[in-house]
Short mmCIF file of C-alpha atoms and ligand atoms in Angstrom, two decimals:
data_model
loop_
_atom_site.label_atom_id
_atom_site.label_comp_id
_atom_site.label_asym_id
_atom_site.label_seq_id
_atom_site.Cartn_x
_atom_site.Cartn_y
_atom_site.Cartn_z
CA MET A 50 -7.55 0.74 34.81
CA THR A 51 -4.01 2.11 34.93
CA GLU A 52 -2.14 2.73 31.67
CA PRO A 53 -0.85 -0.59 30.30
CA LYS A 54 2.93 -0.90 30.60
CA ILE A 55 3.44 -2.69 27.31
CA LYS A 56 2.13 -0.77 24.33
CA ALA A 57 2.53 -0.82 20.55
CA ILE A 58 5.80 0.87 19.59
CA ARG A 59 5.57 4.54 18.53
CA GLY A 60 4.90 4.77 14.81
CA THR A 61 3.29 1.31 14.71
CA ARG A 62 -0.37 0.67 15.31
CA ASP A 63 -3.03 -1.97 15.59
CA LEU A 64 -5.59 -2.05 12.82
CA LEU A 65 -8.84 -3.00 14.47
CA PRO A 66 -12.32 -3.83 13.17
CA PRO A 67 -14.33 -2.15 11.76
CA GLU A 68 -11.41 -0.34 10.04
CA THR A 69 -9.90 -3.63 8.86
CA ALA A 70 -13.02 -4.13 6.70
CA LEU A 71 -11.95 -1.05 4.72
CA TRP A 72 -8.43 -2.48 4.33
CA ASN A 73 -9.92 -5.74 3.05
CA PHE A 74 -12.17 -3.84 0.65
CA VAL A 75 -9.13 -1.96 -0.73
CA GLU A 76 -7.04 -5.11 -1.11
CA ALA A 77 -9.83 -7.06 -2.80
CA ALA A 78 -10.46 -4.23 -5.29
CA VAL A 79 -6.74 -3.88 -5.95
CA ARG A 80 -6.30 -7.61 -6.62
CA ASP A 81 -9.23 -7.46 -8.97
CA VAL A 82 -7.75 -4.57 -10.95
CA PHE A 83 -4.33 -6.26 -11.13
CA ARG A 84 -6.06 -9.39 -12.44
CA VAL A 85 -7.55 -7.63 -15.48
CA TYR A 86 -4.19 -6.00 -16.27
CA ASN A 87 -2.61 -9.46 -16.07
CA PHE A 88 -0.33 -8.75 -13.09
CA GLN A 89 0.59 -11.58 -10.72
CA GLU A 90 1.54 -11.50 -7.06
CA ILE A 91 5.08 -11.76 -5.70
CA ARG A 92 5.95 -12.06 -1.99
CA THR A 93 9.50 -11.28 -0.98
CA PRO A 94 10.99 -11.54 2.55
CA ILE A 95 10.43 -8.76 5.07
CA PHE A 96 14.15 -8.57 5.82
CA GLU A 97 17.02 -8.65 3.39
CA SER A 98 20.75 -7.98 3.45
CA THR A 99 21.51 -4.33 4.23
CA GLU A 100 23.68 -4.18 1.14
CA LEU A 101 20.63 -4.69 -1.10
CA PHE A 102 19.07 -1.42 0.07
CA ALA A 103 22.36 0.47 0.25
CA ARG A 104 22.94 -0.38 -3.41
CA GLY A 105 19.36 -0.56 -4.63
CA VAL A 106 17.91 2.51 -2.91
CA GLY A 107 21.10 4.54 -2.68
CA GLU A 108 23.42 5.43 0.22
CA GLU A 109 22.62 9.11 -0.09
CA THR A 110 18.84 8.82 0.23
CA ASP A 111 17.20 9.75 3.52
CA ILE A 112 15.87 6.20 3.70
CA VAL A 113 19.29 4.57 3.72
CA ALA A 114 21.13 7.39 5.49
CA LYS A 115 18.79 7.63 8.49
CA GLU A 116 15.60 5.62 8.34
CA MET A 117 16.43 1.92 8.14
CA TYR A 118 15.95 -0.65 10.88
CA THR A 119 19.27 -2.44 10.65
CA TRP A 120 20.93 -4.97 12.92
CA VAL A 121 23.73 -7.47 12.86
CA ASP A 122 22.40 -10.99 12.90
CA ARG A 123 24.46 -13.10 15.22
CA GLY A 124 25.48 -16.45 13.83
CA ARG A 125 25.44 -19.57 16.01
CA ALA A 126 29.18 -20.06 16.10
CA GLU A 127 31.33 -17.77 18.30
CA SER A 128 33.56 -17.07 15.32
CA ASP A 129 30.62 -16.06 13.11
CA LYS A 130 30.85 -12.32 12.55
CA GLY A 131 27.21 -12.02 11.62
CA GLN A 132 25.53 -10.39 8.66
CA SER A 133 24.00 -6.93 8.55
CA LEU A 134 20.26 -7.25 7.92
CA THR A 135 17.55 -4.63 7.38
CA LEU A 136 13.76 -4.57 7.57
CA ARG A 137 12.68 -3.63 4.07
CA PRO A 138 11.99 0.12 3.73
CA GLU A 139 10.44 -0.44 0.29
CA ASN A 140 9.83 -3.41 -1.97
CA THR A 141 11.31 -2.61 -5.39
CA ALA A 142 14.86 -3.62 -4.43
CA GLY A 143 13.56 -6.96 -3.12
CA VAL A 144 11.59 -7.62 -6.31
CA VAL A 145 14.59 -6.83 -8.51
CA ARG A 146 16.81 -9.03 -6.32
CA ALA A 147 14.30 -11.87 -6.86
CA TYR A 148 14.25 -11.09 -10.61
CA ILE A 149 18.02 -11.58 -10.74
CA GLU A 150 18.14 -14.55 -8.34
CA HIS A 151 15.45 -16.55 -10.18
CA LYS A 152 16.47 -15.45 -13.71
CA LEU A 153 13.00 -14.07 -14.26
CA TRP A 154 14.15 -12.55 -17.56
CA GLU A 155 13.60 -16.01 -19.00
CA ARG A 156 9.88 -15.27 -18.64
CA GLY A 157 10.07 -12.15 -20.81
CA LEU A 158 8.19 -9.17 -19.39
CA ASN A 159 7.30 -9.73 -15.73
CA LYS A 160 4.22 -7.97 -14.36
CA LEU A 161 4.35 -8.39 -10.61
CA TYR A 162 2.48 -6.87 -7.67
CA TYR A 163 2.90 -7.02 -3.90
CA ILE A 164 0.99 -6.00 -0.79
CA GLY A 165 2.80 -5.81 2.53
CA PRO A 166 4.43 -3.89 5.38
CA GLN A 167 7.49 -1.66 4.99
CA PHE A 168 9.57 -0.09 7.75
CA ARG A 169 11.16 3.35 8.06
CA ARG A 170 12.31 5.18 11.17
CA GLU A 171 10.59 8.48 10.34
CA ARG A 172 9.01 11.00 12.67
CA PRO A 173 5.52 9.55 13.19
CA GLN A 174 2.53 11.80 12.40
CA LYS A 175 -0.84 11.48 10.72
CA GLY A 176 -0.27 9.52 7.49
CA ARG A 177 3.35 8.75 8.39
CA TYR A 178 4.17 5.59 10.30
CA ARG A 179 7.23 3.50 11.05
CA GLN A 180 5.48 0.34 9.96
CA PHE A 181 3.26 1.15 7.02
CA TYR A 182 1.77 -0.82 4.17
CA GLN A 183 2.45 -0.56 0.50
CA ILE A 184 0.63 -1.94 -2.49
CA GLY A 185 3.01 -1.89 -5.40
CA ALA A 186 3.72 -3.26 -8.82
CA GLU A 187 6.72 -3.66 -11.08
CA MET A 188 6.94 -4.31 -14.82
CA ILE A 189 10.44 -5.53 -15.53
CA GLY A 190 12.16 -7.61 -18.20
CA PRO A 191 14.71 -7.55 -20.99
CA ALA A 192 14.40 -4.64 -23.42
CA THR A 193 13.57 -7.19 -26.15
CA ALA A 194 10.35 -7.94 -24.23
CA GLY A 195 9.29 -4.31 -24.57
CA SER A 196 10.09 -3.27 -21.00
CA GLU A 197 11.55 0.06 -22.12
CA SER A 198 8.56 1.16 -24.15
CA PRO A 199 6.65 4.31 -23.18
CA ALA A 200 3.53 2.18 -23.69
CA ARG A 201 4.40 0.40 -20.42
CA ASP A 202 4.68 3.72 -18.53
CA ALA A 203 1.32 4.80 -19.87
CA GLU A 204 -0.25 1.43 -19.07
CA ILE A 205 0.90 1.62 -15.45
CA LEU A 206 -0.42 5.17 -15.08
CA GLU A 207 -3.74 4.28 -16.66
CA LEU A 208 -4.00 1.26 -14.32
CA LEU A 209 -3.51 3.59 -11.35
CA ALA A 210 -6.17 6.01 -12.56
CA THR A 211 -8.57 3.08 -12.97
CA LEU A 212 -7.72 1.78 -9.52
CA LEU A 213 -8.26 5.08 -7.71
CA ASP A 214 -11.53 5.64 -9.58
CA ARG A 215 -12.69 2.10 -8.80
CA LEU A 216 -11.98 2.64 -5.09
CA GLY A 217 -14.02 5.84 -5.16
CA ILE A 218 -11.06 8.15 -4.41
CA LYS A 219 -12.21 11.55 -5.67
CA GLY A 220 -10.04 14.50 -6.64
CA TRP A 221 -6.66 12.87 -7.12
CA THR A 222 -3.95 14.57 -9.18
CA LEU A 223 -1.29 12.84 -11.24
CA GLN A 224 2.01 14.75 -11.13
CA LEU A 225 4.31 13.71 -13.92
CA ASN A 226 7.93 14.37 -14.82
CA SER A 227 10.85 12.85 -16.67
CA ILE A 228 14.18 12.83 -14.91
CA GLY A 229 16.09 11.61 -17.95
CA CYS A 230 18.82 9.01 -18.14
CA ALA A 231 22.07 8.73 -16.21
CA ASP A 232 23.90 11.09 -18.61
CA ASP A 233 21.24 13.77 -18.36
CA ARG A 234 21.31 13.44 -14.60
CA ALA A 235 25.08 13.82 -14.47
CA LYS A 236 24.91 17.07 -16.46
CA TYR A 237 21.98 18.29 -14.44
CA ASN A 238 23.65 17.43 -11.14
CA GLU A 239 26.65 19.48 -12.22
CA ALA A 240 24.43 22.43 -13.10
CA LEU A 241 22.68 22.11 -9.74
CA ARG A 242 25.95 21.94 -7.88
CA GLN A 243 27.05 25.17 -9.54
CA ALA A 244 23.75 26.88 -8.82
CA LEU A 245 23.81 25.71 -5.21
CA ASP A 246 27.39 26.72 -4.52
CA PRO A 247 26.77 30.42 -3.80
CA VAL A 248 23.53 29.82 -1.85
CA LYS A 249 23.97 26.54 0.00
CA ASP A 250 25.27 28.16 3.20
CA LYS A 251 21.85 29.75 3.65
CA MET A 252 20.15 26.35 3.49
CA CYS A 253 19.38 23.68 6.08
CA GLU A 254 22.02 21.20 7.21
CA ASP A 255 20.56 18.38 5.11
CA CYS A 256 20.67 20.52 1.97
CA GLN A 257 24.27 21.50 2.65
CA ARG A 258 25.16 17.82 2.76
CA ARG A 259 23.05 17.09 -0.33
CA ALA A 260 24.63 19.97 -2.27
CA ALA A 261 27.97 18.26 -1.82
CA THR A 262 26.99 14.61 -2.32
CA ASN A 263 23.80 14.41 -4.39
CA PRO A 264 22.33 17.81 -5.30
CA LEU A 265 19.20 16.32 -6.89
CA ARG A 266 18.03 15.33 -3.42
CA VAL A 267 17.69 19.02 -2.52
CA PHE A 268 14.21 18.77 -4.05
CA ASP A 269 13.22 16.42 -1.19
CA CYS A 270 13.71 19.31 1.25
CA LYS A 271 10.58 20.27 3.20
CA VAL A 272 12.11 23.20 5.15
CA PRO A 273 9.96 26.27 4.30
CA GLU A 274 12.86 28.77 4.42
CA ASP A 275 14.72 26.79 1.73
CA GLN A 276 11.84 26.75 -0.74
CA PRO A 277 12.45 30.17 -2.39
CA ILE A 278 16.05 29.08 -3.11
CA ILE A 279 14.92 25.72 -4.50
CA GLU A 280 12.30 27.43 -6.70
CA LYS A 281 15.06 29.29 -8.55
CA LEU A 282 17.25 26.23 -9.29
CA PRO A 283 17.60 24.93 -12.87
CA ARG A 284 15.12 22.22 -13.84
CA ILE A 285 15.77 18.73 -15.20
CA SER A 286 13.43 19.40 -18.15
CA GLN A 287 16.14 21.63 -19.66
CA TYR A 288 18.67 18.76 -19.58
CA LEU A 289 16.82 15.84 -21.23
CA ASP A 290 18.50 14.35 -24.30
CA GLU A 291 16.50 13.67 -27.46
CA PRO A 292 15.61 9.98 -26.78
CA CYS A 293 14.41 10.86 -23.25
CA ARG A 294 12.42 13.81 -24.57
CA GLN A 295 10.73 11.57 -27.15
CA HIS A 296 10.04 8.85 -24.58
CA PHE A 297 8.37 11.38 -22.29
CA ALA A 298 6.36 12.85 -25.18
CA ALA A 299 5.10 9.36 -26.13
CA VAL A 300 3.97 8.64 -22.55
CA LYS A 301 2.03 11.92 -22.49
CA ASP A 302 0.44 11.25 -25.89
CA ILE A 303 -0.94 7.88 -24.82
CA LEU A 304 -2.24 9.32 -21.55
CA LYS A 305 -4.06 12.03 -23.49
CA SER A 306 -5.56 9.52 -25.89
CA VAL A 307 -6.92 7.33 -23.07
CA GLY A 308 -8.16 10.39 -21.19
CA VAL A 309 -6.00 10.27 -18.06
CA ALA A 310 -5.39 13.82 -16.84
CA PHE A 311 -1.94 14.79 -15.53
CA GLN A 312 0.04 17.82 -14.40
CA GLU A 313 3.64 18.24 -15.45
CA ASN A 314 5.82 18.96 -12.45
CA ASP A 315 9.53 19.37 -13.13
CA ARG A 316 10.36 19.63 -9.42
CA LEU A 317 9.31 16.03 -8.95
CA VAL A 318 12.52 14.00 -8.74
CA ARG A 319 11.46 11.28 -6.26
CA GLY A 320 13.38 10.06 -3.25
CA LEU A 321 15.29 7.11 -4.62
CA ASP A 322 18.50 7.08 -6.63
CA TYR A 323 17.57 4.40 -9.12
CA TYR A 324 14.87 6.24 -11.03
CA THR A 325 15.29 7.15 -14.70
CA ARG A 326 12.95 8.91 -17.14
CA THR A 327 9.30 8.81 -16.05
CA ALA A 328 8.71 9.82 -12.42
CA PHE A 329 5.27 10.35 -10.96
CA GLU A 330 3.17 10.85 -7.86
CA PHE A 331 -0.56 10.85 -7.26
CA THR A 332 -1.59 13.34 -4.61
CA HIS A 333 -4.84 13.88 -2.76
CA GLY A 334 -6.00 17.10 -1.17
CA ALA A 335 -7.71 15.56 1.87
CA LEU A 336 -4.43 14.12 3.16
CA GLY A 337 -2.87 17.42 4.27
CA ALA A 338 0.92 17.58 4.57
CA GLN A 339 1.46 13.91 3.71
CA ASN A 340 -0.51 14.28 0.50
CA ALA A 341 1.24 11.71 -1.72
CA ILE A 342 -0.91 8.60 -1.95
CA LEU A 343 1.56 6.88 -4.21
CA GLY A 344 4.73 7.35 -6.15
CA GLY A 345 6.72 5.55 -8.76
CA GLY A 346 8.74 5.67 -11.87
CA ARG A 347 11.15 4.02 -14.20
CA TYR A 348 14.37 2.40 -12.94
CA ASP A 349 16.18 1.20 -16.04
CA GLY A 350 19.60 0.85 -14.37
CA LEU A 351 18.58 -0.82 -11.12
CA SER A 352 19.12 -4.46 -12.10
CA GLU A 353 22.65 -3.71 -13.27
CA SER A 354 23.50 -1.81 -10.11
CA LEU A 355 22.51 -4.96 -8.18
CA GLY A 356 24.74 -7.15 -10.35
CA GLY A 357 22.02 -8.34 -12.75
CA PRO A 358 21.63 -8.07 -16.52
CA PRO A 359 20.16 -4.93 -18.12
CA ALA A 360 16.45 -5.00 -17.25
CA PRO A 361 14.44 -1.84 -17.80
CA GLY A 362 11.50 -1.56 -15.49
CA ILE A 363 8.80 0.72 -14.15
CA GLY A 364 6.77 0.48 -10.97
CA PHE A 365 4.93 2.26 -8.21
CA ALA A 366 4.13 1.97 -4.53
CA ILE A 367 0.83 3.08 -3.06
CA GLY A 368 0.79 3.97 0.63
CA GLU A 369 -2.11 1.79 1.74
CA ASP A 370 -2.44 3.63 5.06
CA ARG A 371 -2.96 6.91 3.19
CA LEU A 372 -5.29 5.33 0.68
CA VAL A 373 -7.48 4.14 3.56
CA LEU A 374 -7.29 7.62 5.17
CA ALA A 375 -8.42 9.22 1.90
CA LEU A 376 -11.30 6.75 1.69
CA GLN A 377 -12.36 7.48 5.24
CA GLU A 378 -12.51 11.16 4.33
CA SER A 379 -14.90 10.49 1.46
CA ALA A 380 -16.92 7.53 2.77
CA GLY A 381 -17.64 6.00 6.14
CA ALA A 382 -16.16 2.73 7.30
CA VAL A 383 -17.41 -0.39 5.55
CA GLN A 384 -18.96 -2.34 8.40
CA SER A 385 -19.65 -6.02 8.38
CA LYS A 386 -22.66 -7.05 10.46
CA PRO A 387 -24.14 -10.50 11.06
CA ASP A 388 -27.32 -11.42 9.19
CA VAL A 389 -28.55 -13.47 12.09
CA TYR A 390 -27.82 -14.02 15.76
CA ILE A 391 -28.67 -17.56 16.84
CA ALA A 392 -29.90 -17.67 20.44
CA PRO A 393 -29.84 -21.15 22.00
CA LEU A 394 -32.13 -21.21 25.03
CA GLY A 395 -31.41 -23.71 27.79
CA HIS A 396 -29.32 -26.78 28.48
CA GLY A 397 -28.33 -28.89 25.47
CA MET A 398 -29.32 -26.23 22.89
CA ASP A 399 -25.73 -25.18 21.95
CA ALA A 400 -25.42 -28.35 19.85
CA HIS A 401 -28.66 -27.69 17.96
CA ALA A 402 -27.68 -24.07 17.43
CA ALA A 403 -24.29 -25.16 16.07
CA GLN A 404 -26.03 -27.45 13.55
CA LEU A 405 -28.24 -24.63 12.36
CA ALA A 406 -25.33 -22.19 12.17
CA ARG A 407 -23.39 -24.68 10.04
CA ALA A 408 -26.31 -25.12 7.66
CA LEU A 409 -26.98 -21.37 7.32
CA ARG A 410 -23.29 -20.51 6.83
CA HIS A 411 -23.28 -22.94 3.89
CA HIS A 412 -25.77 -20.50 2.32
CA ASP A 413 -23.23 -17.69 2.77
CA ILE A 414 -25.25 -16.20 5.62
CA VAL A 415 -23.19 -14.36 8.25
CA VAL A 416 -24.05 -16.01 11.56
CA GLU A 417 -23.15 -15.03 15.10
CA LEU A 418 -23.65 -17.91 17.48
CA GLY A 419 -24.91 -17.29 21.02
CA ASP A 420 -24.65 -19.22 24.24
CA GLU A 421 -27.21 -21.51 25.89
CA ASN A 422 -26.43 -19.98 29.28
CA PHE A 423 -27.72 -16.57 28.20
CA ARG A 424 -31.28 -15.70 29.08
CA MET A 425 -33.59 -14.62 26.24
CA LYS A 426 -33.25 -10.91 27.12
CA LYS A 427 -29.47 -11.01 27.15
CA SER A 428 -29.41 -12.91 23.83
CA LEU A 429 -31.64 -10.36 22.10
CA GLU A 430 -29.61 -7.48 23.50
CA THR A 431 -26.37 -9.07 22.32
CA GLY A 432 -27.80 -9.64 18.82
CA SER A 433 -29.03 -6.03 18.60
CA LYS A 434 -25.70 -4.65 19.81
CA LEU A 435 -23.90 -6.56 17.06
CA GLY A 436 -26.28 -5.07 14.51
CA ALA A 437 -27.72 -8.45 13.47
CA ARG A 438 -30.82 -8.19 11.31
CA PHE A 439 -32.49 -11.26 12.84
CA ALA A 440 -32.41 -13.30 16.02
CA LEU A 441 -33.17 -16.99 15.61
CA ILE A 442 -34.42 -18.66 18.75
CA VAL A 443 -33.45 -22.27 19.34
CA GLY A 444 -35.27 -23.80 22.30
CA GLU A 445 -36.78 -27.18 23.11
CA ASN A 446 -40.15 -26.29 21.57
CA GLU A 447 -38.52 -25.27 18.29
CA ILE A 448 -36.48 -28.46 18.10
CA ARG A 449 -39.56 -30.61 18.83
CA SER A 450 -41.85 -28.83 16.32
CA GLY A 451 -39.26 -27.97 13.64
CA LEU A 452 -40.71 -24.44 13.61
CA PHE A 453 -38.30 -21.66 14.64
CA ALA A 454 -38.99 -18.22 16.04
CA LEU A 455 -37.24 -15.66 13.78
CA LYS A 456 -37.29 -12.15 15.21
CA ASN A 457 -36.53 -9.14 13.04
CA LEU A 458 -34.37 -7.05 15.37
CA GLU A 459 -34.99 -3.83 13.44
CA THR A 460 -38.82 -3.97 13.43
CA GLY A 461 -39.39 -6.30 16.39
CA GLU A 462 -41.69 -8.47 14.23
CA GLN A 463 -41.47 -12.19 14.98
CA ILE A 464 -42.50 -15.02 12.67
CA SER A 465 -42.49 -18.80 12.88
CA VAL A 466 -40.43 -20.45 10.14
CA PRO A 467 -39.94 -24.15 9.24
CA ARG A 468 -36.30 -25.26 9.35
CA ALA A 469 -36.10 -25.76 5.56
CA GLU A 470 -37.21 -22.18 4.86
CA LEU A 471 -34.92 -20.38 7.32
CA ALA A 472 -32.11 -19.59 4.88
CA ALA A 473 -34.49 -18.16 2.28
CA LYS A 474 -36.27 -15.98 4.87
CA ILE A 475 -32.98 -14.61 6.23
CA ILE A 476 -31.53 -13.89 2.77
CA GLN A 477 -34.77 -12.21 1.60
CA LYS A 478 -34.31 -8.44 1.46
CA PRO A 479 -36.70 -6.46 3.64
P1 AMP B 647 8.11 5.95 -1.52
O1 AMP B 647 8.54 4.51 -1.47
O2 AMP B 647 8.83 6.82 -0.53
O3 AMP B 647 8.03 6.50 -2.90
O4 AMP B 647 6.60 5.95 -0.99
C1 AMP B 647 5.52 5.51 -1.75
C2 AMP B 647 4.26 5.80 -0.98
O5 AMP B 647 4.30 5.09 0.25
C3 AMP B 647 4.12 7.26 -0.58
O6 AMP B 647 3.49 7.99 -1.59
C4 AMP B 647 3.25 7.16 0.65
O7 AMP B 647 1.88 7.08 0.28
C5 AMP B 647 3.66 5.86 1.25
N1 AMP B 647 4.58 6.06 2.39
C6 AMP B 647 5.90 6.29 2.35
N2 AMP B 647 6.40 6.41 3.59
C7 AMP B 647 5.37 6.26 4.44
C8 AMP B 647 5.22 6.28 5.85
N3 AMP B 647 6.26 6.45 6.67
N4 AMP B 647 3.98 6.09 6.38
C9 AMP B 647 2.91 5.90 5.57
N5 AMP B 647 2.99 5.86 4.24
C10 AMP B 647 4.19 6.05 3.67
#
């Protein structure tokens, strides 16, 4: 066959079975963990007004400056100028918009999670896609509901450690930092600007721009030649005020007492403007260059910058694509195979086979249903190819006698089983 003309867009991909079984396994485990931490699901729209991300993520971030899928939505009327819309590049801004729009502060502390696609126009490579999936959570509410407490930061981090362990992800590292409050950041930014001034001309174009507009973002730089310069820059840890220092110390104390290991990393400043205090990433060695499985942090000023009331919050986003990659490194794919292949033999047998399939599926047995036009040999071959444990033959003799030929496709052994005992025989472990 010639190459198909219409293909999935670069940076997007089809998730096919059997890989989708692994995605389902991850999502089921994640939902289960969220349930015991008393988080509930939120689903926000996939596109929002561009302004939400410009304000909520920050104009100066790479995401907003170069990676968003944005278009002007034409109205129906000629005179309608149209609104600028954007496919969501992340989900926190959408959740906080919903918090403000639905006055969720009336519920006290909100513990919300989401699972869904996000979109960024990045250079596609292994572990980096233009449509990718995030599993995330946000704890947000009025300060009176305890949303500012370091106990919430520690709870989120402990949840993540539990989740990765539950999924069987081995060898993760928690990188932890505090990036202080807005005042600390202002002082620090000034110090960075001064430190960058004499050296910025030797740095990449992006860093030259960052040095002028938002020096903190220099730490996002991946250009190898710039790293020695970045290594020598002052660190945020020297600029934290006393309340921020104490908050950070309390988070670390709780983590130690629950036994969650972490590494302090004062270069970790995260890509988004709205973070305050706790910032973190979990990394995994098997992922290579794109080694961050997840990232998150506190965003105490975000609600206000979107026009809402003060609402401290903390959250994270796991890259589900990378989580699945890390799992594939450590385990094989989870494959779902039918328990039984039902082989109707001859005219009129499809109906009988359908009846049997219906009855067996009620017993939670995974059934693949054949076709009366297949000959016996083709049916058995099809069942074996699918990896079915048994083939159940449904022919005129079987219907007349009520005794069915059940063939074990692994051993080749065939037994005769009364209709009423079929489910029990198929469920029985070898
Ligand atoms: P961020 O919202 O940038 O903090 O990203 C959170 C997590 O989402 C990262 O740690 C990655 O695991 C994942 N992620 C971000 N961008 C991409 C991408 N383009 N492709 C795949 N995963 C991504």
